Coordinates of C-alpha atoms in Angstrom, one line a residue:
Chain Q
X1 CA 66.6 125.1 181.0
X2 CA 69.7 122.9 181.3
X3 CA 69.2 122.1 177.7
X4 CA 68.9 125.7 176.6
X5 CA 72.0 126.6 178.6
X6 CA 73.9 123.7 176.9
X7 CA 72.8 124.9 173.5
X8 CA 73.9 128.5 174.3
X9 CA 77.3 127.2 175.4
X10 CA 77.6 125.1 172.3
X11 CA 76.6 128.1 170.1
X12 CA 79.1 130.5 172.0
X13 CA 81.9 127.9 171.5
X14 CA 81.1 127.5 167.7
X15 CA 81.1 131.4 167.5
X16 CA 84.4 131.6 169.4
X17 CA 86.0 128.9 167.0
X18 CA 84.7 130.9 163.9
X19 CA 86.2 134.0 165.3
X20 CA 89.9 132.7 165.7
X21 CA 93.4 133.7 165.3
X22 CA 94.7 130.8 163.1
X23 CA 98.4 130.3 163.2
X24 CA 99.9 128.4 160.3
X25 CA 103.5 127.4 160.6
X26 CA 105.0 126.9 157.1
X27 CA 108.5 126.8 158.7
X28 CA 107.6 123.8 160.8
X29 CA 106.3 121.8 157.8
X30 CA 109.7 120.1 157.4
X31 CA 109.6 119.1 161.1
X32 CA 106.3 117.5 160.9
X33 CA 107.1 115.0 158.2
X34 CA 110.4 113.2 158.9
X35 CA 112.7 113.4 155.9
X36 CA 114.8 110.5 154.6
X37 CA 117.8 112.8 154.9
X38 CA 118.8 116.5 155.3
X39 CA 121.4 117.9 152.9
X40 CA 123.5 120.8 153.8
X41 CA 124.4 122.7 150.6
X42 CA 126.7 125.7 151.5
X43 CA 124.6 126.4 154.5
X44 CA 121.3 125.8 152.8
X45 CA 119.1 122.9 154.2
X46 CA 117.5 120.7 151.8
X47 CA 115.0 118.2 153.2
X48 CA 114.8 115.2 151.0
X49 CA 112.0 112.7 150.9
X50 CA 112.0 109.5 148.8
X51 CA 108.3 108.4 148.4
X52 CA 107.9 104.7 147.7
X53 CA 104.2 104.5 148.0
X54 CA 101.7 107.4 147.6
X55 CA 99.2 105.8 150.1
X56 CA 101.5 105.5 153.2
X57 CA 104.1 108.2 152.6
X58 CA 104.2 111.2 154.9
X59 CA 105.9 114.2 153.3
X60 CA 105.2 117.9 153.2
X61 CA 103.1 117.3 150.2
X62 CA 101.5 114.0 151.0
X63 CA 99.3 113.4 154.0
X64 CA 100.5 116.3 156.0
X65 CA 98.9 119.5 156.9
X66 CA 100.7 122.7 157.6
X67 CA 100.9 122.8 161.4
X68 CA 97.9 124.9 162.5
X69 CA 97.0 126.4 166.0
X70 CA 93.8 128.1 166.7
X71 CA 93.3 130.7 169.4
X72 CA 90.1 132.6 170.4
X73 CA 89.6 136.0 168.9
X74 CA 87.0 138.8 169.7
X75 CA 84.2 139.2 167.3
X76 CA 84.8 142.5 165.5
X77 CA 83.0 144.4 162.7
X78 CA 84.9 144.8 159.4
X79 CA 85.2 148.6 159.9
X80 CA 86.7 148.2 163.4
X81 CA 89.3 145.9 162.1
X82 CA 90.2 148.3 159.3
X83 CA 90.4 151.3 161.9
X84 CA 92.6 149.3 164.2
X85 CA 94.7 148.2 161.4
X86 CA 95.4 151.8 160.1
X87 CA 95.8 153.1 163.7
X88 CA 98.4 150.5 164.5
X89 CA 100.4 150.2 161.5
X90 CA 99.8 153.5 159.6
X91 CA 100.0 156.1 158.1
X92 CA 102.0 154.7 155.2
X93 CA 100.5 151.7 153.2
X94 CA 100.4 150.1 149.9
X95 CA 96.9 149.9 148.6
X96 CA 96.0 147.3 146.0
X97 CA 93.1 148.0 143.9
X98 CA 91.3 145.8 141.4
X99 CA 89.9 147.5 138.2
X100 CA 86.9 145.7 136.7
X101 CA 86.7 146.1 132.9
X102 CA 83.3 146.3 131.1
X103 CA 84.2 143.7 128.6
X104 CA 85.2 141.2 131.2
X105 CA 88.4 140.8 133.1
X106 CA 90.2 142.8 135.6
X107 CA 93.5 144.5 136.3
X108 CA 95.3 144.8 139.6
X109 CA 97.2 148.0 140.5
X110 CA 99.2 149.0 143.7
X111 CA 99.3 152.7 144.9
X112 CA 101.3 154.3 147.8
X113 CA 99.0 156.1 150.3
X114 CA 99.2 157.7 153.6
X115 CA 96.2 157.6 155.9
X116 CA 95.3 158.0 159.6
X117 CA 91.8 156.7 159.6
X118 CA 89.4 154.5 157.6
X119 CA 87.4 157.7 156.7
X120 CA 90.5 159.1 154.8
X121 CA 91.1 155.8 153.0
X122 CA 88.8 156.3 149.9
X123 CA 89.9 159.7 149.1
X124 CA 93.7 158.8 149.6
X125 CA 93.3 156.0 147.0
X126 CA 91.3 158.0 144.6
X127 CA 94.0 160.7 144.8
X128 CA 96.8 158.1 144.2
X129 CA 94.8 156.5 141.5
X130 CA 93.6 159.8 139.8
X131 CA 90.1 158.5 139.5
X132 CA 87.0 157.4 141.3
X133 CA 86.9 154.3 143.6
X134 CA 83.9 152.2 144.4
X135 CA 83.4 151.2 148.0
X136 CA 83.6 147.6 147.4
X137 CA 83.5 144.7 144.8
X138 CA 79.7 144.7 144.8
X139 CA 79.5 148.4 144.2
X140 CA 82.2 148.3 141.5
X141 CA 80.7 145.5 139.5
X142 CA 77.2 147.3 139.6
X143 CA 78.9 150.4 138.4
X144 CA 80.6 148.6 135.5
X145 CA 77.4 147.2 134.2
X146 CA 75.5 150.6 134.6
X147 CA 78.2 152.9 133.2
X148 CA 80.2 150.5 130.9
X149 CA 83.4 152.1 132.2
X150 CA 86.2 150.4 134.1
X151 CA 85.7 150.8 137.8
X152 CA 88.3 150.3 140.6
X153 CA 87.6 149.0 144.1
X154 CA 90.0 148.4 147.0
X155 CA 91.2 144.8 147.3
X156 CA 93.7 145.1 150.1
X157 CA 96.0 147.2 152.2
X158 CA 99.6 146.0 152.8
X159 CA 102.5 147.0 154.7
X160 CA 105.9 145.4 154.0
X161 CA 108.6 145.4 156.7
X162 CA 112.1 143.9 156.7
X163 CA 111.0 140.6 158.3
X164 CA 107.3 140.8 158.0
X165 CA 104.3 141.5 155.7
X166 CA 100.9 142.4 156.9
X167 CA 97.7 142.4 154.7
X168 CA 94.2 143.3 155.2
X169 CA 92.0 141.8 152.4
X170 CA 88.7 143.2 151.6
X171 CA 86.8 140.1 150.5
X172 CA 83.3 139.3 149.3
X173 CA 81.9 136.1 150.7
X174 CA 79.0 133.9 149.9
X175 CA 76.9 131.4 151.8
X176 CA 74.2 129.9 149.7
X177 CA 72.3 132.9 148.2
X178 CA 73.6 135.5 150.6
X179 CA 76.6 137.6 150.1
X180 CA 78.7 139.6 152.6
X181 CA 81.8 141.6 152.9
X182 CA 84.6 140.4 155.1
X183 CA 88.1 141.7 156.1
X184 CA 90.8 139.1 156.3
X185 CA 93.9 140.1 158.3
X186 CA 97.0 138.2 157.4
X187 CA 100.2 138.6 159.3
X188 CA 103.3 136.9 157.8
X189 CA 106.7 136.9 159.4
X190 CA 109.7 134.8 159.7
X191 CA 109.5 134.7 163.6
X192 CA 106.6 134.1 166.0
X193 CA 107.6 137.0 168.2
X194 CA 107.2 139.4 165.3
X195 CA 103.7 138.2 164.3
X196 CA 102.5 138.5 167.9
X197 CA 104.1 141.9 168.4
X198 CA 102.1 143.1 165.3
X199 CA 98.9 141.5 166.4
X200 CA 99.3 143.0 169.9
X201 CA 99.7 146.4 168.4
X202 CA 96.5 145.9 166.4
X203 CA 94.8 144.6 169.5
X204 CA 95.9 147.6 171.5
X205 CA 94.5 149.9 168.8
X206 CA 91.2 147.9 169.0
X207 CA 90.7 148.8 172.6
X208 CA 92.3 145.4 173.8
X209 CA 90.2 143.1 171.6
X210 CA 92.1 140.5 169.3
X211 CA 90.8 140.6 165.9
X212 CA 90.3 137.4 163.9
X213 CA 93.4 136.9 162.0
X214 CA 95.6 134.5 160.0
X215 CA 99.3 134.3 161.1
X216 CA 101.8 132.8 158.9
X217 CA 105.2 131.8 160.1
X218 CA 107.2 131.5 157.0
X219 CA 110.9 130.6 156.1
X220 CA 110.9 133.1 153.4
X221 CA 108.9 134.8 150.7
X222 CA 109.0 133.6 147.0
X223 CA 108.9 135.8 144.0
X224 CA 107.6 135.3 140.4
X225 CA 110.9 135.8 138.7
X226 CA 112.7 133.4 141.0
X227 CA 109.9 130.9 140.5
X228 CA 110.1 131.2 136.7
X229 CA 113.9 130.6 136.9
X230 CA 113.4 127.5 138.8
X231 CA 111.0 126.1 136.3
X232 CA 113.6 126.8 133.5
X233 CA 116.2 125.1 135.6
X234 CA 113.7 122.0 136.2
X235 CA 113.3 121.7 132.4
X236 CA 117.1 121.7 131.8
X237 CA 117.5 119.1 134.4
X238 CA 114.7 116.9 132.9
X239 CA 116.6 117.0 129.6
X240 CA 119.8 115.9 131.3
X241 CA 118.1 113.1 133.3
X242 CA 116.0 112.0 130.3
X243 CA 113.1 111.2 132.5
X244 CA 110.3 113.0 130.4
X245 CA 108.1 110.5 128.5
X246 CA 105.0 111.4 126.4
X247 CA 102.0 109.6 127.5
X248 CA 98.7 109.2 125.6
X249 CA 96.9 111.3 128.3
X250 CA 99.8 113.7 129.3
X251 CA 103.3 113.5 130.2
X252 CA 105.5 111.6 132.8
X253 CA 108.7 112.4 134.4
X254 CA 108.7 116.1 134.7
X255 CA 110.0 118.1 137.7
X256 CA 107.4 120.2 139.5
X257 CA 108.2 123.4 141.2
X258 CA 105.5 124.3 143.9
X259 CA 105.0 126.7 146.6
X260 CA 102.2 128.1 148.8
X261 CA 101.2 131.3 147.1
X262 CA 104.1 133.7 147.7
X263 CA 105.4 132.0 150.8
X264 CA 108.1 129.4 151.2
X265 CA 109.3 126.7 151.3
X266 CA 109.7 125.8 147.7
X267 CA 108.6 122.1 147.3
X268 CA 110.4 120.5 144.3
X269 CA 108.9 117.2 143.1
X270 CA 111.4 115.0 141.2
X271 CA 110.7 111.8 139.3
X272 CA 112.9 108.7 140.1
X273 CA 116.0 109.5 138.2
X274 CA 116.6 105.7 137.2
X275 CA 113.3 104.5 136.1
X276 CA 111.0 102.6 138.5
X277 CA 113.7 102.2 141.3
X278 CA 113.7 104.8 144.3
X279 CA 117.1 106.6 144.2
X280 CA 119.5 105.7 146.9
X281 CA 121.0 108.6 148.9
X282 CA 124.0 109.2 146.7
X283 CA 121.9 109.4 143.5
X284 CA 119.3 111.6 145.2
X285 CA 122.0 114.0 146.5
X286 CA 123.6 114.1 143.1
X287 CA 120.3 115.2 141.4
X288 CA 119.6 117.8 144.1
X289 CA 123.2 119.3 143.9
X290 CA 122.9 119.5 140.1
X291 CA 119.5 121.3 140.5
X292 CA 121.0 123.8 142.9
X293 CA 124.1 124.2 140.7
X294 CA 121.9 124.9 137.6
X295 CA 119.8 127.4 139.6
X296 CA 122.6 129.1 141.2
X297 CA 120.5 129.7 144.3
X298 CA 119.2 127.5 147.2
X299 CA 116.7 129.0 149.6
X300 CA 116.7 127.5 153.1
X301 CA 114.9 125.3 153.9
X302 CA 113.9 123.6 150.5
X303 CA 111.9 120.5 150.2
X304 CA 112.8 117.8 147.6
X305 CA 110.4 114.9 147.1
X306 CA 111.2 112.1 144.8
X307 CA 108.0 110.5 143.6
X308 CA 107.4 107.2 141.7
X309 CA 105.3 109.2 139.3
X310 CA 105.3 112.8 138.2
X311 CA 104.0 114.8 135.3
X312 CA 100.6 116.1 134.2
X313 CA 97.5 114.1 133.1
X314 CA 94.2 114.8 131.6
X315 CA 91.1 115.3 133.7
X316 CA 89.4 112.8 131.3
X317 CA 88.6 109.1 131.5
X318 CA 88.6 106.6 128.7
X319 CA 85.5 104.4 129.0
X320 CA 84.5 102.0 126.5
X321 CA 81.0 100.9 126.7
X322 CA 81.4 97.2 125.9
X323 CA 82.6 96.1 129.3
X324 CA 79.7 98.1 130.8
X325 CA 77.3 96.3 128.6
X326 CA 78.8 92.8 129.4
X327 CA 78.7 93.8 133.1
X328 CA 74.9 94.7 132.9
X329 CA 74.2 91.5 131.1
X330 CA 76.1 89.4 133.6
X331 CA 74.2 91.3 136.5
X332 CA 70.9 90.4 134.9
X333 CA 71.8 86.8 134.5
X334 CA 72.9 86.6 138.1
X335 CA 69.7 88.0 139.4
X336 CA 67.6 85.6 137.2
X337 CA 69.6 82.7 138.5
X338 CA 69.1 83.8 142.1
X339 CA 65.5 84.2 141.5
X340 CA 65.0 80.8 140.0
X341 CA 67.0 79.1 142.9
X342 CA 64.9 81.0 145.5
X343 CA 61.6 80.0 143.8
X344 CA 62.8 76.4 143.7
X345 CA 63.6 76.3 147.5
X346 CA 60.2 77.7 148.3
X347 CA 58.1 74.7 149.8
X348 CA 55.1 74.1 147.6
X349 CA 51.9 74.7 149.4
Chain T
X1 CA 66.2 63.3 159.2
X2 CA 64.8 66.6 159.9
X3 CA 65.5 69.5 157.6
X4 CA 65.4 73.0 159.0
X5 CA 63.8 75.3 156.5
X6 CA 63.4 79.1 157.0
X7 CA 59.7 79.7 158.0
X8 CA 57.5 80.9 155.2
X9 CA 55.0 83.7 155.6
X10 CA 52.2 81.1 156.1
X11 CA 54.2 79.5 159.0
X12 CA 54.2 82.7 161.0
X13 CA 51.6 83.6 163.6
X14 CA 49.6 86.6 162.5
X15 CA 51.4 89.3 164.7
X16 CA 54.7 88.2 163.5
X17 CA 53.4 88.3 159.9
X18 CA 52.4 91.9 160.5
X19 CA 55.8 92.8 161.9
X20 CA 57.5 91.2 159.0
X21 CA 55.4 93.1 156.5
X22 CA 56.2 96.4 158.4
X23 CA 59.8 95.6 158.4
X24 CA 59.8 94.9 154.7
X25 CA 57.8 98.1 154.0
X26 CA 60.4 100.0 156.2
X27 CA 63.3 98.3 154.3
X28 CA 61.7 99.2 151.0
X29 CA 61.1 102.8 152.0
X30 CA 64.8 103.0 153.0
X31 CA 65.8 101.5 149.7
X32 CA 63.5 103.9 147.9
X33 CA 64.8 106.9 149.9
X34 CA 68.4 105.8 149.2
X35 CA 67.7 105.4 145.5
X36 CA 65.9 108.7 145.5
X37 CA 68.9 110.5 147.2
X38 CA 71.3 108.8 144.7
X39 CA 69.1 110.0 141.8
X40 CA 69.0 113.6 143.3
X41 CA 72.7 113.7 144.0
X42 CA 73.8 112.5 140.6
X43 CA 70.9 113.8 138.5
X44 CA 71.4 116.6 135.9
X45 CA 75.0 116.7 134.8
X46 CA 75.2 113.0 134.0
X47 CA 71.7 112.7 132.6
X48 CA 70.5 113.2 129.1
X49 CA 69.5 116.9 129.2
X50 CA 67.7 119.3 126.7
X51 CA 68.7 121.9 126.6
X52 CA 72.3 121.1 127.3
X53 CA 74.2 123.6 129.6
X54 CA 77.7 124.2 131.0
X55 CA 79.1 121.1 133.0
X56 CA 76.9 118.4 131.4
X57 CA 78.6 115.0 130.6
X58 CA 79.7 114.4 127.1
X59 CA 81.1 111.4 125.2
X60 CA 83.1 111.0 122.2
X61 CA 82.8 107.6 120.7
X62 CA 85.9 106.9 118.7
X63 CA 88.2 108.4 121.6
X64 CA 85.9 106.8 124.1
X65 CA 86.5 109.6 126.5
X66 CA 84.0 110.9 129.1
X67 CA 84.2 114.7 129.8
X68 CA 82.2 117.8 130.7
X69 CA 80.8 120.7 128.6
X70 CA 82.5 124.1 129.2
X71 CA 81.8 127.6 128.1
X72 CA 78.6 128.4 125.9
X73 CA 79.6 130.0 122.7
X74 CA 78.4 131.1 119.2
X75 CA 80.5 131.6 116.1
X76 CA 81.0 135.3 115.3
X77 CA 80.5 134.5 111.7
X78 CA 77.0 133.0 112.4
X79 CA 76.0 129.4 113.0
X80 CA 74.9 127.0 115.7
X81 CA 75.4 127.4 119.5
X82 CA 78.0 125.3 121.2
X83 CA 80.4 124.9 124.0
X84 CA 84.1 125.1 124.3
X85 CA 85.4 122.0 125.8
X86 CA 88.9 120.2 126.0
X87 CA 90.4 119.0 122.7
X88 CA 91.4 115.7 124.3
X89 CA 87.7 115.1 124.8
X90 CA 86.7 115.2 121.3
X91 CA 87.6 113.5 118.0
X92 CA 89.7 115.6 115.6
X93 CA 87.7 117.4 112.9
X94 CA 86.5 115.1 110.2
X95 CA 84.2 112.1 109.7
X96 CA 83.0 110.5 112.9
X97 CA 83.6 113.5 115.1
X98 CA 80.4 113.0 116.8
X99 CA 79.5 114.1 120.4
X100 CA 77.0 112.2 122.5
X101 CA 75.3 113.5 125.7
X102 CA 75.6 112.0 128.2
X103 CA 77.0 108.9 126.5
X104 CA 76.5 106.8 123.4
X105 CA 73.6 104.6 123.6
X106 CA 72.5 101.7 121.3
X107 CA 68.7 102.9 121.0
X108 CA 66.9 105.8 119.5
X109 CA 69.1 108.7 118.4
X110 CA 72.1 107.2 120.1
X111 CA 72.2 110.3 122.4
X112 CA 73.7 112.1 119.5
X113 CA 74.2 115.8 120.4
X114 CA 76.2 117.3 117.6
X115 CA 79.8 117.2 116.4
X116 CA 83.1 118.7 117.2
X117 CA 85.4 121.3 115.5
X118 CA 88.8 120.4 116.9
X119 CA 91.9 122.2 115.7
X120 CA 93.5 122.0 119.2
X121 CA 95.9 119.7 120.8
X122 CA 95.4 116.6 122.9
X123 CA 98.8 117.1 124.6
X124 CA 99.7 120.8 125.3
X125 CA 102.9 119.8 127.0
X126 CA 104.3 118.2 123.9
X127 CA 102.5 120.3 121.2
X128 CA 105.1 121.7 118.9
X129 CA 102.8 124.5 117.7
X130 CA 102.6 126.6 120.9
X131 CA 99.5 128.5 119.8
X132 CA 97.4 125.3 119.8
X133 CA 95.1 125.1 122.8
X134 CA 93.7 121.9 124.5
X135 CA 90.3 123.1 123.5
X136 CA 87.7 122.4 120.8
X137 CA 84.2 123.4 120.0
X138 CA 81.2 121.1 120.5
X139 CA 78.6 122.4 118.0
X140 CA 75.3 121.3 119.5
X141 CA 72.7 119.6 117.3
X142 CA 69.6 117.6 118.1
X143 CA 69.2 119.5 121.4
X144 CA 68.6 123.0 122.7
X145 CA 71.5 125.1 124.4
X146 CA 71.2 126.9 127.7
X147 CA 73.8 129.5 128.3
X148 CA 73.0 129.6 132.0
X149 CA 75.7 128.3 134.3
X150 CA 73.9 125.8 136.5
X151 CA 74.8 127.6 139.8
X152 CA 72.2 125.4 141.5
X153 CA 75.0 123.0 142.1
X154 CA 76.8 125.7 144.1
X155 CA 73.8 126.4 146.2
X156 CA 73.0 129.6 144.0
X157 CA 70.5 130.3 141.3
X158 CA 71.5 129.6 137.6
X159 CA 72.8 132.6 135.8
X160 CA 74.2 133.3 132.3
X161 CA 77.8 134.3 131.8
X162 CA 78.4 138.1 131.6
X163 CA 82.0 138.2 130.3
X164 CA 85.3 136.5 130.2
X165 CA 88.6 137.2 132.2
X166 CA 91.7 138.5 130.5
X167 CA 94.6 136.3 129.2
X168 CA 97.4 138.3 130.6
X169 CA 100.0 135.5 130.2
X170 CA 101.2 136.1 133.7
X171 CA 99.8 135.4 137.1
X172 CA 96.1 136.2 137.3
X173 CA 94.4 137.1 140.7
X174 CA 90.7 136.4 140.9
X175 CA 88.3 137.5 143.7
X176 CA 86.6 133.9 143.6
X177 CA 86.9 130.9 141.6
X178 CA 84.5 128.0 140.9
X179 CA 84.1 125.1 138.4
X180 CA 81.4 122.8 137.4
X181 CA 82.1 119.4 135.9
X182 CA 80.5 116.0 135.9
X183 CA 82.9 114.3 138.3
X184 CA 83.0 116.7 141.2
X185 CA 80.1 119.0 140.3
X186 CA 80.5 122.5 141.8
X187 CA 83.8 123.1 143.8
X188 CA 85.7 126.4 144.4
X189 CA 86.2 129.1 146.9
X190 CA 85.0 132.8 147.5
X191 CA 88.5 133.7 148.7
X192 CA 91.0 135.5 146.4
X193 CA 93.0 133.0 144.2
X194 CA 96.1 133.4 142.3
X195 CA 96.3 131.5 139.1
X196 CA 99.9 130.7 138.1
X197 CA 100.5 131.2 134.2
X198 CA 102.4 128.1 133.1
X199 CA 104.2 128.6 129.7
X200 CA 105.2 124.8 129.7
X201 CA 101.9 124.2 128.0
X202 CA 100.7 125.4 124.6
X203 CA 97.7 127.7 124.1
X204 CA 97.3 129.7 127.3
X205 CA 97.3 127.6 130.5
X206 CA 97.0 128.7 134.2
X207 CA 97.4 126.5 137.3
X208 CA 95.1 126.8 140.4
X209 CA 96.0 125.0 143.7
X210 CA 93.7 122.0 144.2
X211 CA 92.8 123.3 147.6
X212 CA 91.0 126.1 146.0
X213 CA 89.5 124.3 143.0
X214 CA 89.0 120.6 143.3
X215 CA 88.7 118.6 140.1
X216 CA 89.0 115.0 139.2
X217 CA 89.0 112.6 136.1
X218 CA 86.1 113.4 133.8
X219 CA 85.9 117.0 134.9
X220 CA 87.9 117.8 131.7
X221 CA 86.3 120.5 129.6
X222 CA 84.1 121.7 132.5
X223 CA 83.6 125.3 133.0
X224 CA 85.8 127.5 135.3
X225 CA 84.4 130.9 136.3
X226 CA 84.4 133.7 138.8
X227 CA 81.3 135.1 140.4
X228 CA 80.6 138.8 141.0
X229 CA 78.1 139.1 143.8
X230 CA 75.9 142.2 143.9
X231 CA 74.1 142.7 147.1
X232 CA 72.1 139.5 147.5
X233 CA 72.1 138.7 143.9
X234 CA 74.6 138.0 141.2
X235 CA 75.7 140.7 139.0
X236 CA 78.1 138.8 136.9
X237 CA 79.9 135.5 136.0
X238 CA 83.1 135.8 134.2
X239 CA 84.2 132.7 132.3
X240 CA 87.8 131.9 133.3
X241 CA 88.5 128.8 131.2
X242 CA 88.1 125.0 131.1
X243 CA 89.6 122.2 133.2
X244 CA 92.2 120.3 131.2
X245 CA 94.2 118.3 133.6
X246 CA 96.2 118.3 136.9
X247 CA 99.7 117.6 138.2
X248 CA 101.6 115.8 139.7
X249 CA 100.2 112.7 138.2
X250 CA 98.1 110.6 140.6
X251 CA 98.2 113.2 143.3
X252 CA 97.2 116.5 141.9
X253 CA 98.3 119.6 143.8
X254 CA 97.4 121.9 140.9
X255 CA 94.6 122.0 138.5
X256 CA 95.3 123.1 135.0
X257 CA 93.0 125.5 133.2
X258 CA 93.0 126.4 129.5
X259 CA 92.1 130.2 129.4
X260 CA 88.6 130.9 128.0
X261 CA 89.5 134.1 126.2
X262 CA 92.3 132.5 124.4
X263 CA 90.4 129.5 123.2
X264 CA 87.5 131.7 122.0
X265 CA 89.7 133.9 119.9
X266 CA 91.5 130.8 118.5
X267 CA 88.1 129.5 117.1
X268 CA 86.5 132.7 116.4
X269 CA 83.7 132.3 118.7
X270 CA 82.1 134.7 121.3
X271 CA 80.4 134.0 124.7
X272 CA 76.8 133.0 124.5
X273 CA 75.1 135.1 127.2
X274 CA 71.5 133.9 126.5
X275 CA 69.1 132.2 128.6

């Protein structure tokens, strides 16, 4: 009996853990890993990390996870979450649909809709799209195979506020040979208070139950155009620094511009500007300032890491077979010698 | 002087002998079980296979590079079946451009499994001809070809490809992404993934976060795909591309993928959707 109770408790705690509100704090990333120094460039904070050793370095990109907190949530059906989402944040949404094409590939399109409940959703999207909408990914892919015509299905609902973005993703999941539909609620904001205010509104609409959700505290949002511009700036600076070298299996010394999907902070990875020696503060500052000067923009906070090695490399491995053959031969010789020695040590009976 | 020697089996009293035998049997069982586990875990992709299928290990003798097979294809003008793999995995077209599977061996047929047609680039970052992809075609000979993606490594049932995703030359959002290669086998995610188009590389290259698509050395050439579930079965598998590399060096945060559609058009081949 006691064992059964214990098992039940374990099962319940596992279920509670699976149904969580997961808070990821991207803004706190720079506080978790201590920078070598922080630069202030016209009010923009640049956190600079000089990596000397990949194994021991602790930077936002190395050996550091985005700070995470988990809180219990109420188990809720997908449709209940959708209803609460619409009721709490509606009626105006941006609906993203994915259109699957018969020859392969898909296209994403956004439409503006106005809905008051989940039952109105499909019709509202169909009206905005001017065509039929499959219920989900599974239905759409079956329809494409059957009809050989492009078919759309809803992929997410979004609402963009001044200081927050909220998404409800309609996902298909898989676990072994079983597939299922899930709703993923993502609340992004620059302030804690805002995210919890939005979550409270959804909870209230769900009759006091807290839906499982992902909460992202973000310093800012990135955009495609800005990202591309920073890559061009990186290329220009690489040329100025002269760090780029061709390798037999790739390239060395490039500057990488990274970010977490569409959320900040920007994470810039620079090679050492002077060969193999890590840059001193003056040199590092000079490089960072030049990057910002070329970019004409600095998003605060921004992370800059100087790495002993940058650039891309093949995912292949050169392997000559001669050493392997020699190793096998040496192994056989060692085993044979050991066998002879053991036999010699055996007392003769 | 008295030498202490370890007791031999004859020195032991009977019950101890039995115990020793039992211990040895247990140890051998454990060794066998371990060996069997190792064989099962590493079986398949790194073994000699016939027919060959996406993800199997390949070896190119003169470059000495170990890689993985990618997307099953056939030439639209007619000819043998083969696979799109990475150009840096194969020798340039010409004499000696042999492909071995899983690797070169001194005996028998040397594990010879065909040859490569390689008009691609080994270094898409530096390639002056921006149209050249880091892709080549392995034309299979001496073996059969299976078009089925070995989804058994992902806990599913093997399934042929049903199509290929577009090459929009801008960020691409996929509902799921997986890859199969000889280093890390099946990795990927059922969550929506955004592939970042990266025009710093020739051909058509996209980057995926390593947190969504783990890959390592020798996964190059391996197939990248997106699964379309359909109830409790699979309705479709879209070829996305092949693994070509990762960055930053030594500590990959992103995995680079050469787009499948682009590579197929470049070589005038089409997806092989057969069994």
